[in-house]
CSV table of C-alpha atoms in Angstrom, one decimal:
chain,number,residue,atom,x,y,z
Y,1,MET,CA,9.1,31.0,-3.7
Y,2,GLY,CA,6.6,29.7,-6.3
Y,3,TYR,CA,3.4,27.8,-6.0
Y,4,ARG,CA,3.3,25.3,-3.0
Y,5,THR,CA,0.7,22.9,-1.7
Y,6,TYR,CA,-0.1,22.0,1.9
Y,7,ILE,CA,-2.6,20.2,4.1
Y,8,GLY,CA,-4.1,22.1,7.1
Y,9,PHE,CA,-7.0,21.7,9.4
Y,10,LEU,CA,-9.7,23.5,11.2
Y,11,PRO,CA,-12.3,22.4,13.8
Y,12,LYS,CA,-15.5,21.0,12.4
Y,13,GLU,CA,-17.4,23.5,14.4
Y,14,GLU,CA,-15.6,26.3,12.6
Y,15,TYR,CA,-15.9,24.7,9.2
Y,16,ASN,CA,-19.6,24.3,9.6
Y,17,LYS,CA,-19.8,28.0,10.2
Y,18,ILE,CA,-18.0,29.1,7.1
Y,19,LYS,CA,-18.6,26.4,4.5
Y,20,SER,CA,-22.0,27.9,3.3
Y,21,MET,CA,-20.9,31.5,3.5
Y,22,THR,CA,-20.8,33.9,0.5
Y,23,LEU,CA,-17.5,35.7,-0.2
Y,24,LYS,CA,-18.9,38.8,1.4
Y,25,GLU,CA,-19.9,37.0,4.5
Y,26,LEU,CA,-16.5,35.3,4.8
Y,27,PHE,CA,-14.6,38.6,4.5
Y,28,GLU,CA,-16.8,40.2,7.1
Y,29,TYR,CA,-16.5,37.2,9.4
Y,30,LYS,CA,-12.7,37.4,9.1
Y,31,GLY,CA,-12.7,41.2,9.8
Y,32,GLU,CA,-11.7,42.1,6.2
Y,33,ASP,CA,-13.1,44.9,4.0
Y,34,TYR,CA,-15.3,43.8,1.1
Y,35,ASN,CA,-16.3,46.1,-1.7
Y,36,GLU,CA,-18.6,44.6,-4.4
Y,37,GLU,CA,-18.0,47.6,-6.7
Y,38,ASP,CA,-14.2,47.7,-6.5
Y,39,ILE,CA,-12.4,44.4,-5.8
Y,40,TYR,CA,-9.1,46.4,-5.4
Y,41,GLU,CA,-10.6,48.0,-2.2
Y,42,ASN,CA,-11.1,44.5,-0.7
Y,43,GLY,CA,-9.1,43.1,2.2
Y,44,HIS,CA,-7.7,39.6,1.8
Y,45,VAL,CA,-8.5,36.2,3.2
Y,46,GLY,CA,-6.0,33.6,1.8
Y,47,VAL,CA,-6.5,29.9,1.7
Y,48,TYR,CA,-3.9,29.7,4.5
Y,49,ASP,CA,-6.1,31.9,6.7
Y,50,LEU,CA,-8.9,29.4,6.8
Y,51,GLY,CA,-7.1,27.0,9.2
Y,52,SER,CA,-3.7,25.9,10.6
Y,53,GLU,CA,-0.9,24.3,8.5
Y,54,LEU,CA,-0.2,20.7,9.2
Y,55,TYR,CA,2.3,19.8,6.4
Y,56,GLU,CA,3.9,21.3,3.3
Y,57,PHE,CA,4.2,19.1,0.2
Y,58,GLY,CA,6.4,21.6,-1.5
Y,59,LYS,CA,6.5,22.8,-5.1
Y,60,TYR,CA,6.2,19.6,-7.0
Y,61,THR,CA,3.2,17.3,-6.5
Y,62,ASP,CA,2.1,14.9,-9.3
Y,63,PHE,CA,-0.3,12.8,-7.4
Y,64,THR,CA,-4.0,12.5,-8.4
Y,65,PRO,CA,-6.1,11.4,-5.4
Y,66,PRO,CA,-9.3,9.5,-5.7
Y,67,GLU,CA,-12.3,11.7,-6.5
Y,68,ASN,CA,-14.3,10.5,-3.5
Y,69,SER,CA,-11.4,11.6,-1.2
Y,70,VAL,CA,-11.8,15.3,-2.0
Y,71,LYS,CA,-14.6,17.8,-2.1
Y,72,GLN,CA,-15.0,21.5,-2.6
Y,73,PHE,CA,-14.2,23.5,0.5
Y,74,PHE,CA,-17.1,26.0,0.0
Y,75,GLU,CA,-20.7,25.5,-1.2
Y,76,LYS,CA,-21.5,28.9,-2.8
Y,77,GLU,CA,-20.5,29.4,-6.4
Y,78,ASP,CA,-19.1,33.0,-5.9
Y,79,ILE,CA,-16.7,31.9,-3.3
Y,80,LYS,CA,-15.7,28.7,-5.1
Y,81,GLU,CA,-14.9,30.7,-8.2
Y,82,TYR,CA,-12.9,33.3,-6.2
Y,83,TYR,CA,-10.6,30.7,-4.7
Y,84,SER,CA,-10.3,28.3,-7.7
Y,85,SER,CA,-8.8,30.9,-10.0
Y,86,ASP,CA,-5.4,30.9,-8.3
Y,87,ASN,CA,-5.6,28.3,-5.6
Y,88,ASP,CA,-6.2,24.7,-4.7
Y,89,LEU,CA,-8.7,24.4,-1.9
Y,90,HIS,CA,-10.5,21.1,-1.0
Y,91,ILE,CA,-11.7,19.3,2.1
Y,92,VAL,CA,-10.0,15.9,2.2
Y,93,THR,CA,-10.7,12.6,3.9
Y,94,LYS,CA,-8.6,9.9,5.6
Y,95,GLU,CA,-8.5,8.1,2.3
Y,96,PHE,CA,-6.8,11.1,0.7
Y,97,LEU,CA,-3.9,10.8,3.1
Y,98,ALA,CA,-3.8,7.0,2.8
Y,99,TYR,CA,-3.5,7.4,-1.0
Y,100,ILE,CA,-0.6,9.8,-0.7
Y,101,ILE,CA,1.2,7.6,1.8
Y,102,ASP,CA,0.9,4.7,-0.6
Y,103,TYR,CA,1.9,6.8,-3.6
Y,104,TYR,CA,5.1,8.0,-1.8
Y,105,SER,CA,5.8,4.4,-0.7
Y,106,LEU,CA,5.5,3.1,-4.3
Y,107,LYS,CA,7.8,6.0,-5.5
Y,108,VAL,CA,10.5,4.9,-3.1
Y,109,GLN,CA,10.1,1.3,-4.1
Y,110,LYS,CA,10.2,2.0,-7.8
Y,111,TYR,CA,13.4,4.0,-7.8
Y,112,GLN,CA,15.1,1.7,-5.4
Y,113,GLN,CA,14.3,-1.2,-7.7
Y,114,GLU,CA,15.5,0.8,-10.7
Y,115,MET,CA,18.9,1.3,-9.0
Y,116,LEU,CA,19.2,-2.3,-7.8
Y,117,ALA,CA,17.7,-4.4,-10.6
Y,118,PRO,CA,20.8,-4.5,-12.8
Y,119,PHE,CA,22.7,-6.1,-9.9
Y,120,PHE,CA,19.9,-8.3,-8.6
Y,121,PRO,CA,17.9,-9.5,-11.7
Y,122,ASP,CA,15.0,-11.0,-9.6
Y,123,ILE,CA,14.6,-8.2,-7.2
Y,124,ILE,CA,11.3,-7.0,-8.7
Y,125,GLN,CA,9.7,-10.5,-8.6
Y,126,GLU,CA,11.2,-11.8,-5.4
Y,127,LYS,CA,10.8,-10.4,-1.8
Y,128,TYR,CA,14.3,-11.6,-1.1
Y,129,PRO,CA,16.4,-11.6,-4.3
Y,130,ARG,CA,18.6,-14.7,-4.8
Y,131,LYS,CA,20.3,-13.9,-8.0
Y,132,ASN,CA,23.4,-11.7,-8.4
Y,133,SER,CA,24.7,-10.3,-11.6
Y,134,ASP,CA,28.0,-11.6,-13.0
Y,135,PHE,CA,29.7,-8.4,-11.8
Y,136,LEU,CA,28.5,-8.9,-8.2
Y,137,ASN,CA,29.5,-12.5,-8.3
Y,138,SER,CA,33.0,-11.5,-9.3
Y,139,ALA,CA,33.5,-9.9,-5.9
Y,140,LYS,CA,36.5,-11.1,-3.9
Y,141,SER,CA,37.1,-10.4,-0.2
Y,142,ARG,CA,40.3,-10.2,1.8
Y,143,TRP,CA,41.1,-8.8,5.2
Y,144,ILE,CA,43.7,-6.1,5.6
Y,145,GLY,CA,44.1,-5.5,9.3
Y,146,LEU,CA,40.6,-5.0,10.6
Y,147,GLU,CA,39.1,-4.0,7.3
Y,148,ASP,CA,37.3,-6.2,4.8
Y,149,GLN,CA,38.5,-5.2,1.4
Y,150,ARG,CA,36.4,-5.9,-1.7
Y,151,SER,CA,37.6,-6.1,-5.3
Y,152,PHE,CA,35.6,-6.7,-8.4
Y,153,ASP,CA,36.2,-7.7,-12.0
Y,154,PHE,CA,35.2,-4.6,-13.8
Y,155,GLU,CA,35.4,-6.3,-17.2
Y,156,LYS,CA,32.1,-8.0,-16.1
Y,157,ILE,CA,30.2,-4.8,-15.3
Y,158,THR,CA,27.4,-4.0,-17.8
Y,159,GLN,CA,26.3,-0.6,-19.1
Y,160,GLU,CA,23.1,-0.9,-17.1
Y,161,GLU,CA,25.1,-1.5,-13.9
Y,162,GLN,CA,27.3,1.5,-14.6
Y,163,ASN,CA,24.2,3.6,-15.1
Y,164,ALA,CA,22.7,2.3,-11.9
Y,165,LEU,CA,25.9,2.8,-10.0
Y,166,TYR,CA,25.9,6.5,-11.0
Y,167,LYS,CA,22.2,6.8,-9.9
Y,168,ILE,CA,23.1,5.2,-6.5
Y,169,ILE,CA,26.0,7.6,-6.0
Y,170,GLU,CA,23.8,10.6,-6.9
Y,171,HIS,CA,21.0,9.4,-4.7
Y,172,MET,CA,23.2,9.0,-1.7
Y,173,LYS,CA,24.7,12.5,-2.3
Y,174,GLN,CA,21.2,14.0,-2.3
Y,175,MET,CA,20.3,12.0,0.9
Y,176,HIS,CA,23.5,13.3,2.5
Y,177,PHE,CA,22.4,16.9,2.1
Y,178,ASP,CA,19.9,16.4,5.0
Y,179,TRP,CA,22.7,15.1,7.3
Y,180,ALA,CA,25.8,17.1,6.2
Y,181,HIS,CA,27.5,19.3,8.8
Y,182,ASN,CA,25.0,20.5,11.3
Y,183,ARG,CA,21.9,19.8,9.2
Y,184,ARG,CA,19.3,17.2,10.3
Y,185,PRO,CA,16.0,16.1,8.8
Y,186,TYR,CA,14.3,16.8,12.1
Y,187,ASN,CA,14.1,19.4,14.9
Y,188,LEU,CA,13.9,18.3,18.5
Y,189,GLU,CA,12.8,21.7,19.8
Y,190,ARG,CA,10.4,23.1,17.2
Y,191,GLY,CA,7.0,21.9,16.3
Y,192,THR,CA,5.5,18.4,16.5
Y,193,SER,CA,6.7,17.0,13.2
Y,194,VAL,CA,8.9,13.8,13.1
Y,195,CYS,CA,10.8,15.2,10.2
Y,196,ASN,CA,11.1,18.3,8.1
Y,197,SER,CA,12.5,16.8,4.9
Y,198,CYS,CA,10.4,16.7,1.7
Y,199,LYS,CA,12.3,13.6,0.5
Y,200,TYR,CA,9.9,10.7,0.0
Y,201,GLU,CA,11.8,8.4,2.3
Y,202,TYR,CA,11.3,10.7,5.2
Y,203,ALA,CA,8.1,12.5,4.3
Y,204,VAL,CA,6.1,9.3,4.2
Y,205,PHE,CA,6.7,8.8,7.9
Y,206,GLU,CA,5.5,12.3,8.7
Y,207,LEU,CA,2.3,11.6,6.8
Y,208,VAL,CA,1.9,8.3,8.6
Y,209,ARG,CA,2.2,10.2,11.9
Y,210,LEU,CA,-0.5,12.6,10.8
Y,211,TYR,CA,-2.7,9.8,9.6
Y,212,LYS,CA,-2.5,8.1,13.0
Y,213,THR,CA,-2.7,11.1,15.3
Y,214,PHE,CA,-5.1,13.5,13.5
Y,215,ASP,CA,-8.5,14.0,15.3
Y,216,TRP,CA,-10.7,13.0,12.3
Y,217,GLU,CA,-13.8,13.1,14.5
Y,218,ASN,CA,-13.5,16.7,15.6
Y,219,ASN,CA,-11.5,18.4,12.8
Y,220,GLU,CA,-11.6,18.8,9.1
Y,221,MET,CA,-8.4,18.4,7.0
Y,222,TYR,CA,-8.0,20.4,3.9
Y,223,TYR,CA,-5.6,20.5,1.0
Y,224,TYR,CA,-4.6,23.9,-0.3
Y,225,GLY,CA,-2.1,25.6,-2.6
Y,226,TYR,CA,-1.0,29.1,-3.3
């Protein structure tokens, strides 16, 4: 399955109980064996055992949130060292989630612009692009029955437009995977999530939902990976 990262939560009351524990105290609190002499005799308390999962980012995350939006989950050095060797584990703030929402939004904006810019030269500068490429301007329309048929002068298409056209087709094929046959990027019966797709276009709305509905006053959100 590989290394994956998540955000989860636990009540502040619970977090305040465990944040200053030693590793031994945490294991005992969770009902696991702890042997200082032989670690192979120990039980196990995973980062996922510390709270409840809210959202899975998946395998590939390349964001770097602001330093002041994350802090160490535990206070004692022995327990920080234990979990930092193979895991991510941090308490995160509202700003952490806002940063990722903005990061995802800019990702979507950037690759949409990369696909469209060869056809609309001013799309990056203008909110509503007014310029079309020569290839787009070559479009002719005619009605056959009830269908509007379009034709283009393909002698006017540039290499950049051909590259972009390929990217658009590949992108739509990837987007279609969430909708093909009986698949859907949501589940009406299971869980509370709006969508269960990791694609940026959908995931950003799930993160917005969490940002708006999470009880920041009574719960702590944490970022973890394993």
